[in-house]
Amino acid sequence: MSPTPAPPVILGDTEELVEEVTVNASSTVSLQCPALGNPMPTISWLQNGLPFSPSPRLQVLEDGQVLQVGHPPTWAKGSGC
């Protein structure tokens, strides 16, 4: 027996999910978009309104539900990130 289809739902209070975050340039911040559905929804992260490619500075984790933005490691400097 297959699971019952369910529409995608963003978990939590969406007003609290949208907030301004200020961090030091050398820090890392994790942005979260917890969601459920069946099939599991695909989460897209945008930068300036456009999809981005993961890089040493921007990483998508936990099946797309977390975007980690960090200071690029020293080895990545000058790599066009």
PDB file of N, CA and C in Angstrom:
ATOM      1  N   MET A   1       0.844  -1.172   0.000  1.00  0.00           N
ATOM      2  CA  MET A   1       0.000   0.000   0.000  1.00  0.00           C
ATOM      3  C   MET A   1       0.897   1.245   0.000  1.00  0.00           C
ATOM      4  N   SER A   2       0.657   2.178  -0.926  1.00  0.00           N
ATOM      5  CA  SER A   2       1.475   3.386  -1.007  1.00  0.00           C
ATOM      6  C   SER A   2       0.893   4.482  -0.111  1.00  0.00           C
ATOM      7  N   PRO A   3       1.760   5.394   0.352  1.00  0.00           N
ATOM      8  CA  PRO A   3       1.286   6.482   1.210  1.00  0.00           C
ATOM      9  C   PRO A   3       0.297   7.379   0.473  1.00  0.00           C
ATOM     10  N   THR A   4      -0.597   7.975   1.226  1.00  0.00           N
ATOM     11  CA  THR A   4      -1.591   8.885   0.663  1.00  0.00           C
ATOM     12  C   THR A   4      -0.915  10.182   0.232  1.00  0.00           C
ATOM     13  N   PRO A   5      -1.186  10.650  -0.997  1.00  0.00           N
ATOM     14  CA  PRO A   5      -0.607  11.927  -1.428  1.00  0.00           C
ATOM     15  C   PRO A   5      -1.074  13.061  -0.513  1.00  0.00           C
ATOM     16  N   ALA A   6      -0.175  14.011  -0.265  1.00  0.00           N
ATOM     17  CA  ALA A   6      -0.497  15.178   0.554  1.00  0.00           C
ATOM     18  C   ALA A   6       0.171  16.398  -0.066  1.00  0.00           C
ATOM     19  N   PRO A   7      -0.543  17.533  -0.131  1.00  0.00           N
ATOM     20  CA  PRO A   7       0.051  18.733  -0.723  1.00  0.00           C
ATOM     21  C   PRO A   7       1.220  19.239   0.127  1.00  0.00           C
ATOM     22  N   PRO A   8       2.132  19.989  -0.492  1.00  0.00           N
ATOM     23  CA  PRO A   8       3.255  20.534   0.271  1.00  0.00           C
ATOM     24  C   PRO A   8       2.783  21.561   1.300  1.00  0.00           C
ATOM     25  N   VAL A   9       3.425  21.539   2.466  1.00  0.00           N
ATOM     26  CA  VAL A   9       3.104  22.469   3.548  1.00  0.00           C
ATOM     27  C   VAL A   9       4.413  22.959   4.150  1.00  0.00           C
ATOM     28  N   ILE A  10       4.546  24.284   4.311  1.00  0.00           N
ATOM     29  CA  ILE A  10       5.685  24.849   5.032  1.00  0.00           C
ATOM     30  C   ILE A  10       5.329  24.811   6.504  1.00  0.00           C
ATOM     31  N   LEU A  11       6.183  24.193   7.308  1.00  0.00           N
ATOM     32  CA  LEU A  11       5.905  24.020   8.729  1.00  0.00           C
ATOM     33  C   LEU A  11       6.231  25.286   9.517  1.00  0.00           C
ATOM     34  N   GLY A  12       5.477  25.513  10.580  1.00  0.00           N
ATOM     35  CA  GLY A  12       5.728  26.654  11.452  1.00  0.00           C
ATOM     36  C   GLY A  12       4.979  27.885  10.998  1.00  0.00           C
ATOM     37  N   ASP A  13       5.181  28.953  11.718  1.00  0.00           N
ATOM     38  CA  ASP A  13       4.556  30.241  11.420  1.00  0.00           C
ATOM     39  C   ASP A  13       5.365  30.912  10.316  1.00  0.00           C
ATOM     40  N   THR A  14       4.783  31.038   9.127  1.00  0.00           N
ATOM     41  CA  THR A  14       5.528  31.596   7.992  1.00  0.00           C
ATOM     42  C   THR A  14       5.965  33.032   8.257  1.00  0.00           C
ATOM     43  N   GLU A  15       5.264  33.765   9.115  1.00  0.00           N
ATOM     44  CA  GLU A  15       5.684  35.131   9.457  1.00  0.00           C
ATOM     45  C   GLU A  15       7.030  35.093  10.182  1.00  0.00           C
ATOM     46  N   GLU A  16       7.247  34.060  10.997  1.00  0.00           N
ATOM     47  CA  GLU A  16       8.503  33.940  11.728  1.00  0.00           C
ATOM     48  C   GLU A  16       9.623  33.408  10.838  1.00  0.00           C
ATOM     49  N   LEU A  17       9.274  32.731   9.759  1.00  0.00           N
ATOM     50  CA  LEU A  17      10.292  32.188   8.863  1.00  0.00           C
ATOM     51  C   LEU A  17      10.947  33.270   8.017  1.00  0.00           C
ATOM     52  N   VAL A  18      10.249  34.388   7.807  1.00  0.00           N
ATOM     53  CA  VAL A  18      10.782  35.489   7.005  1.00  0.00           C
ATOM     54  C   VAL A  18      11.265  36.566   7.968  1.00  0.00           C
ATOM     55  N   GLU A  19      12.565  36.709   8.041  1.00  0.00           N
ATOM     56  CA  GLU A  19      13.123  37.696   8.949  1.00  0.00           C
ATOM     57  C   GLU A  19      14.437  38.208   8.402  1.00  0.00           C
ATOM     58  N   GLU A  20      14.817  39.386   8.849  1.00  0.00           N
ATOM     59  CA  GLU A  20      16.096  39.958   8.461  1.00  0.00           C
ATOM     60  C   GLU A  20      17.162  39.406   9.394  1.00  0.00           C
ATOM     61  N   VAL A  21      18.268  38.995   8.810  1.00  0.00           N
ATOM     62  CA  VAL A  21      19.356  38.420   9.593  1.00  0.00           C
ATOM     63  C   VAL A  21      20.627  39.208   9.308  1.00  0.00           C
ATOM     64  N   THR A  22      21.327  39.595  10.364  1.00  0.00           N
ATOM     65  CA  THR A  22      22.601  40.288  10.223  1.00  0.00           C
ATOM     66  C   THR A  22      23.682  39.434  10.874  1.00  0.00           C
ATOM     67  N   VAL A  23      24.741  39.164  10.128  1.00  0.00           N
ATOM     68  CA  VAL A  23      25.847  38.357  10.647  1.00  0.00           C
ATOM     69  C   VAL A  23      27.170  38.992  10.247  1.00  0.00           C
ATOM     70  N   ASN A  24      28.207  38.672  10.986  1.00  0.00           N
ATOM     71  CA  ASN A  24      29.553  39.116  10.621  1.00  0.00           C
ATOM     72  C   ASN A  24      29.965  38.431   9.325  1.00  0.00           C
ATOM     73  N   ALA A  25      30.785  39.107   8.534  1.00  0.00           N
ATOM     74  CA  ALA A  25      31.206  38.555   7.243  1.00  0.00           C
ATOM     75  C   ALA A  25      31.953  37.235   7.396  1.00  0.00           C
ATOM     76  N   SER A  26      32.591  37.009   8.524  1.00  0.00           N
ATOM     77  CA  SER A  26      33.357  35.777   8.708  1.00  0.00           C
ATOM     78  C   SER A  26      32.535  34.673   9.369  1.00  0.00           C
ATOM     79  N   SER A  27      31.242  34.916   9.593  1.00  0.00           N
ATOM     80  CA  SER A  27      30.376  33.932  10.249  1.00  0.00           C
ATOM     81  C   SER A  27      29.603  33.108   9.236  1.00  0.00           C
ATOM     82  N   THR A  28      28.961  32.047   9.732  1.00  0.00           N
ATOM     83  CA  THR A  28      28.099  31.195   8.926  1.00  0.00           C
ATOM     84  C   THR A  28      26.686  31.298   9.472  1.00  0.00           C
ATOM     85  N   VAL A  29      25.701  31.337   8.576  1.00  0.00           N
ATOM     86  CA  VAL A  29      24.304  31.378   8.994  1.00  0.00           C
ATOM     87  C   VAL A  29      23.549  30.274   8.256  1.00  0.00           C
ATOM     88  N   SER A  30      22.599  29.657   8.938  1.00  0.00           N
ATOM     89  CA  SER A  30      21.759  28.624   8.332  1.00  0.00           C
ATOM     90  C   SER A  30      20.333  29.138   8.243  1.00  0.00           C
ATOM     91  N   LEU A  31      19.780  29.146   7.036  1.00  0.00           N
ATOM     92  CA  LEU A  31      18.394  29.546   6.804  1.00  0.00           C
ATOM     93  C   LEU A  31      17.586  28.276   6.604  1.00  0.00           C
ATOM     94  N   GLN A  32      16.405  28.218   7.215  1.00  0.00           N
ATOM     95  CA  GLN A  32      15.624  26.986   7.186  1.00  0.00           C
ATOM     96  C   GLN A  32      14.273  27.185   6.516  1.00  0.00           C
ATOM     97  N   CYS A  33      13.841  26.154   5.801  1.00  0.00           N
ATOM     98  CA  CYS A  33      12.516  26.101   5.196  1.00  0.00           C
ATOM     99  C   CYS A  33      11.964  24.699   5.433  1.00  0.00           C
ATOM    100  N   PRO A  34      11.465  24.452   6.658  1.00  0.00           N
ATOM    101  CA  PRO A  34      10.943  23.116   6.962  1.00  0.00           C
ATOM    102  C   PRO A  34       9.628  22.868   6.235  1.00  0.00           C
ATOM    103  N   ALA A  35       9.553  21.766   5.506  1.00  0.00           N
ATOM    104  CA  ALA A  35       8.354  21.475   4.719  1.00  0.00           C
ATOM    105  C   ALA A  35       8.064  19.979   4.720  1.00  0.00           C
ATOM    106  N   LEU A  36       6.787  19.662   4.532  1.00  0.00           N
ATOM    107  CA  LEU A  36       6.334  18.276   4.417  1.00  0.00           C
ATOM    108  C   LEU A  36       5.391  18.152   3.236  1.00  0.00           C
ATOM    109  N   GLY A  37       5.197  16.949   2.771  1.00  0.00           N
ATOM    110  CA  GLY A  37       4.255  16.647   1.701  1.00  0.00           C
ATOM    111  C   GLY A  37       4.544  15.249   1.190  1.00  0.00           C
ATOM    112  N   ASN A  38       3.637  14.737   0.379  1.00  0.00           N
ATOM    113  CA  ASN A  38       3.849  13.429  -0.220  1.00  0.00           C
ATOM    114  C   ASN A  38       3.387  13.490  -1.670  1.00  0.00           C
ATOM    115  N   PRO A  39       4.318  13.494  -2.612  1.00  0.00           N
ATOM    116  CA  PRO A  39       5.750  13.302  -2.407  1.00  0.00           C
ATOM    117  C   PRO A  39       6.372  14.524  -1.713  1.00  0.00           C
ATOM    118  N   MET A  40       7.569  14.334  -1.147  1.00  0.00           N
ATOM    119  CA  MET A  40       8.267  15.405  -0.446  1.00  0.00           C
ATOM    120  C   MET A  40       8.480  16.569  -1.408  1.00  0.00           C
ATOM    121  N   PRO A  41       8.138  17.799  -0.986  1.00  0.00           N
ATOM    122  CA  PRO A  41       8.291  18.945  -1.889  1.00  0.00           C
ATOM    123  C   PRO A  41       9.755  19.243  -2.210  1.00  0.00           C
ATOM    124  N   THR A  42       9.967  19.787  -3.395  1.00  0.00           N
ATOM    125  CA  THR A  42      11.284  20.253  -3.796  1.00  0.00           C
ATOM    126  C   THR A  42      11.383  21.716  -3.395  1.00  0.00           C
ATOM    127  N   ILE A  43      12.412  22.066  -2.646  1.00  0.00           N
ATOM    128  CA  ILE A  43      12.598  23.441  -2.176  1.00  0.00           C
ATOM    129  C   ILE A  43      13.655  24.098  -3.045  1.00  0.00           C
ATOM    130  N   SER A  44      13.349  25.294  -3.542  1.00  0.00           N
ATOM    131  CA  SER A  44      14.293  26.047  -4.368  1.00  0.00           C
ATOM    132  C   SER A  44      14.732  27.290  -3.610  1.00  0.00           C
ATOM    133  N   TRP A  45      16.025  27.512  -3.532  1.00  0.00           N
ATOM    134  CA  TRP A  45      16.578  28.701  -2.895  1.00  0.00           C
ATOM    135  C   TRP A  45      17.012  29.659  -3.996  1.00  0.00           C
ATOM    136  N   LEU A  46      16.708  30.934  -3.812  1.00  0.00           N
ATOM    137  CA  LEU A  46      17.017  31.948  -4.813  1.00  0.00           C
ATOM    138  C   LEU A  46      17.962  32.989  -4.228  1.00  0.00           C
ATOM    139  N   GLN A  47      18.774  33.553  -5.092  1.00  0.00           N
ATOM    140  CA  GLN A  47      19.650  34.656  -4.721  1.00  0.00           C
ATOM    141  C   GLN A  47      19.386  35.765  -5.722  1.00  0.00           C
ATOM    142  N   ASN A  48      18.919  36.904  -5.242  1.00  0.00           N
ATOM    143  CA  ASN A  48      18.523  38.019  -6.104  1.00  0.00           C
ATOM    144  C   ASN A  48      17.481  37.573  -7.126  1.00  0.00           C
ATOM    145  N   GLY A  49      16.570  36.687  -6.698  1.00  0.00           N
ATOM    146  CA  GLY A  49      15.479  36.240  -7.548  1.00  0.00           C
ATOM    147  C   GLY A  49      15.831  35.136  -8.529  1.00  0.00           C
ATOM    148  N   LEU A  50      17.072  34.680  -8.521  1.00  0.00           N
ATOM    149  CA  LEU A  50      17.509  33.645  -9.462  1.00  0.00           C
ATOM    150  C   LEU A  50      18.028  32.425  -8.709  1.00  0.00           C
ATOM    151  N   PRO A  51      17.829  31.217  -9.272  1.00  0.00           N
ATOM    152  CA  PRO A  51      18.395  30.026  -8.640  1.00  0.00           C
ATOM    153  C   PRO A  51      19.920  30.134  -8.616  1.00  0.00           C
ATOM    154  N   PHE A  52      20.535  29.590  -7.613  1.00  0.00           N
ATOM    155  CA  PHE A  52      21.986  29.625  -7.536  1.00  0.00           C
ATOM    156  C   PHE A  52      22.541  28.214  -7.531  1.00  0.00           C
ATOM    157  N   SER A  53      23.810  28.124  -7.841  1.00  0.00           N
ATOM    158  CA  SER A  53      24.501  26.837  -7.790  1.00  0.00           C
ATOM    159  C   SER A  53      25.249  26.751  -6.468  1.00  0.00           C
ATOM    160  N   PRO A  54      25.217  25.581  -5.825  1.00  0.00           N
ATOM    161  CA  PRO A  54      25.989  25.432  -4.589  1.00  0.00           C
ATOM    162  C   PRO A  54      27.466  25.747  -4.835  1.00  0.00           C
ATOM    163  N   SER A  55      28.101  26.333  -3.846  1.00  0.00           N
ATOM    164  CA  SER A  55      29.508  26.706  -3.923  1.00  0.00           C
ATOM    165  C   SER A  55      30.100  26.533  -2.528  1.00  0.00           C
ATOM    166  N   PRO A  56      31.391  26.787  -2.365  1.00  0.00           N
ATOM    167  CA  PRO A  56      31.951  26.697  -1.012  1.00  0.00           C
ATOM    168  C   PRO A  56      31.259  27.654  -0.035  1.00  0.00           C
ATOM    169  N   ARG A  57      30.649  28.719  -0.537  1.00  0.00           N
ATOM    170  CA  ARG A  57      29.991  29.706   0.324  1.00  0.00           C
ATOM    171  C   ARG A  57      28.516  29.394   0.548  1.00  0.00           C
ATOM    172  N   LEU A  58      27.855  28.790  -0.432  1.00  0.00           N
ATOM    173  CA  LEU A  58      26.421  28.500  -0.367  1.00  0.00           C
ATOM    174  C   LEU A  58      26.207  27.000  -0.502  1.00  0.00           C
ATOM    175  N   GLN A  59      25.652  26.383   0.533  1.00  0.00           N
ATOM    176  CA  GLN A  59      25.431  24.939   0.497  1.00  0.00           C
ATOM    177  C   GLN A  59      23.998  24.622   0.897  1.00  0.00           C
ATOM    178  N   VAL A  60      23.371  23.731   0.146  1.00  0.00           N
ATOM    179  CA  VAL A  60      22.023  23.258   0.453  1.00  0.00           C
ATOM    180  C   VAL A  60      22.162  21.941   1.204  1.00  0.00           C
ATOM    181  N   LEU A  61      21.508  21.853   2.366  1.00  0.00           N
ATOM    182  CA  LEU A  61      21.618  20.680   3.232  1.00  0.00           C
ATOM    183  C   LEU A  61      20.235  20.137   3.577  1.00  0.00           C
ATOM    184  N   GLU A  62      20.202  18.963   4.176  1.00  0.00           N
ATOM    185  CA  GLU A  62      18.977  18.346   4.695  1.00  0.00           C
ATOM    186  C   GLU A  62      17.841  18.323   3.665  1.00  0.00           C
ATOM    187  N   ASP A  63      18.119  17.706   2.524  1.00  0.00           N
ATOM    188  CA  ASP A  63      17.128  17.572   1.441  1.00  0.00           C
ATOM    189  C   ASP A  63      16.586  18.917   0.978  1.00  0.00           C
ATOM    190  N   GLY A  64      17.421  19.953   1.000  1.00  0.00           N
ATOM    191  CA  GLY A  64      17.016  21.263   0.513  1.00  0.00           C
ATOM    192  C   GLY A  64      16.364  22.147   1.553  1.00  0.00           C
ATOM    193  N   GLN A  65      16.121  21.644   2.747  1.00  0.00           N
ATOM    194  CA  GLN A  65      15.403  22.423   3.751  1.00  0.00           C
ATOM    195  C   GLN A  65      16.282  23.430   4.491  1.00  0.00           C
ATOM    196  N   VAL A  66      17.593  23.345   4.312  1.00  0.00           N
ATOM    197  CA  VAL A  66      18.508  24.273   4.980  1.00  0.00           C
ATOM    198  C   VAL A  66      19.474  24.843   3.945  1.00  0.00           C
ATOM    199  N   LEU A  67      19.622  26.162   3.960  1.00  0.00           N
ATOM    200  CA  LEU A  67      20.625  26.839   3.145  1.00  0.00           C
ATOM    201  C   LEU A  67      21.661  27.386   4.109  1.00  0.00           C
ATOM    202  N   GLN A  68      22.899  26.960   3.938  1.00  0.00           N
ATOM    203  CA  GLN A  68      23.972  27.434   4.800  1.00  0.00           C
ATOM    204  C   GLN A  68      24.816  28.421   4.007  1.00  0.00           C
ATOM    205  N   VAL A  69      24.914  29.635   4.532  1.00  0.00           N
ATOM    206  CA  VAL A  69      25.687  30.690   3.889  1.00  0.00           C
ATOM    207  C   VAL A  69      26.869  30.979   4.797  1.00  0.00           C
ATOM    208  N   GLY A  70      28.053  30.831   4.255  1.00  0.00           N
ATOM    209  CA  GLY A  70      29.227  31.019   5.090  1.00  0.00           C
ATOM    210  C   GLY A  70      30.333  31.744   4.376  1.00  0.00           C
ATOM    211  N   HIS A  71      31.337  32.031   5.153  1.00  0.00           N
ATOM    212  CA  HIS A  71      32.539  32.657   4.646  1.00  0.00           C
ATOM    213  C   HIS A  71      33.310  31.590   3.875  1.00  0.00           C
ATOM    214  N   PRO A  72      33.694  31.839   2.618  1.00  0.00           N
ATOM    215  CA  PRO A  72      34.404  30.801   1.871  1.00  0.00           C
ATOM    216  C   PRO A  72      35.730  30.456   2.538  1.00  0.00           C
ATOM    217  N   PRO A  73      36.076  29.173   2.522  1.00  0.00           N
ATOM    218  CA  PRO A  73      37.361  28.785   3.115  1.00  0.00           C
ATOM    219  C   PRO A  73      38.522  29.429   2.370  1.00  0.00           C
ATOM    220  N   THR A  74      39.654  29.520   3.013  1.00  0.00           N
ATOM    221  CA  THR A  74      40.833  30.164   2.434  1.00  0.00           C
ATOM    222  C   THR A  74      41.187  29.579   1.071  1.00  0.00           C
ATOM    223  N   TRP A  75      41.054  28.256   0.908  1.00  0.00           N
ATOM    224  CA  TRP A  75      41.417  27.633  -0.367  1.00  0.00           C
ATOM    225  C   TRP A  75      40.501  28.055  -1.504  1.00  0.00           C
ATOM    226  N   ALA A  76      39.322  28.611  -1.198  1.00  0.00           N
ATOM    227  CA  ALA A  76      38.379  28.991  -2.245  1.00  0.00           C
ATOM    228  C   ALA A  76      38.593  30.421  -2.731  1.00  0.00           C
ATOM    229  N   LYS A  77      39.411  31.196  -2.048  1.00  0.00           N
ATOM    230  CA  LYS A  77      39.621  32.587  -2.452  1.00  0.00           C
ATOM    231  C   LYS A  77      40.213  32.633  -3.845  1.00  0.00           C
ATOM    232  N   GLY A  78      39.669  33.511  -4.664  1.00  0.00           N
ATOM    233  CA  GLY A  78      40.130  33.646  -6.025  1.00  0.00           C
ATOM    234  C   GLY A  78      39.548  32.614  -6.966  1.00  0.00           C
ATOM    235  N   SER A  79      38.648  31.782  -6.474  1.00  0.00           N
ATOM    236  CA  SER A  79      38.081  30.738  -7.331  1.00  0.00           C
ATOM    237  C   SER A  79      36.830  31.208  -8.061  1.00  0.00           C
ATOM    238  N   GLY A  80      36.450  32.481  -7.882  1.00  0.00           N
ATOM    239  CA  GLY A  80      35.272  32.998  -8.566  1.00  0.00           C
ATOM    240  C   GLY A  80      33.984  32.747  -7.818  1.00  0.00           C
ATOM    241  N   CYS A  81      34.064  32.507  -6.543  1.00  0.00           N
ATOM    242  CA  CYS A  81      32.859  32.244  -5.749  1.00  0.00           C
ATOM    243  C   CYS A  81      32.128  33.534  -5.459  1.00  0.00           C
TER     244      CYS A  81
END
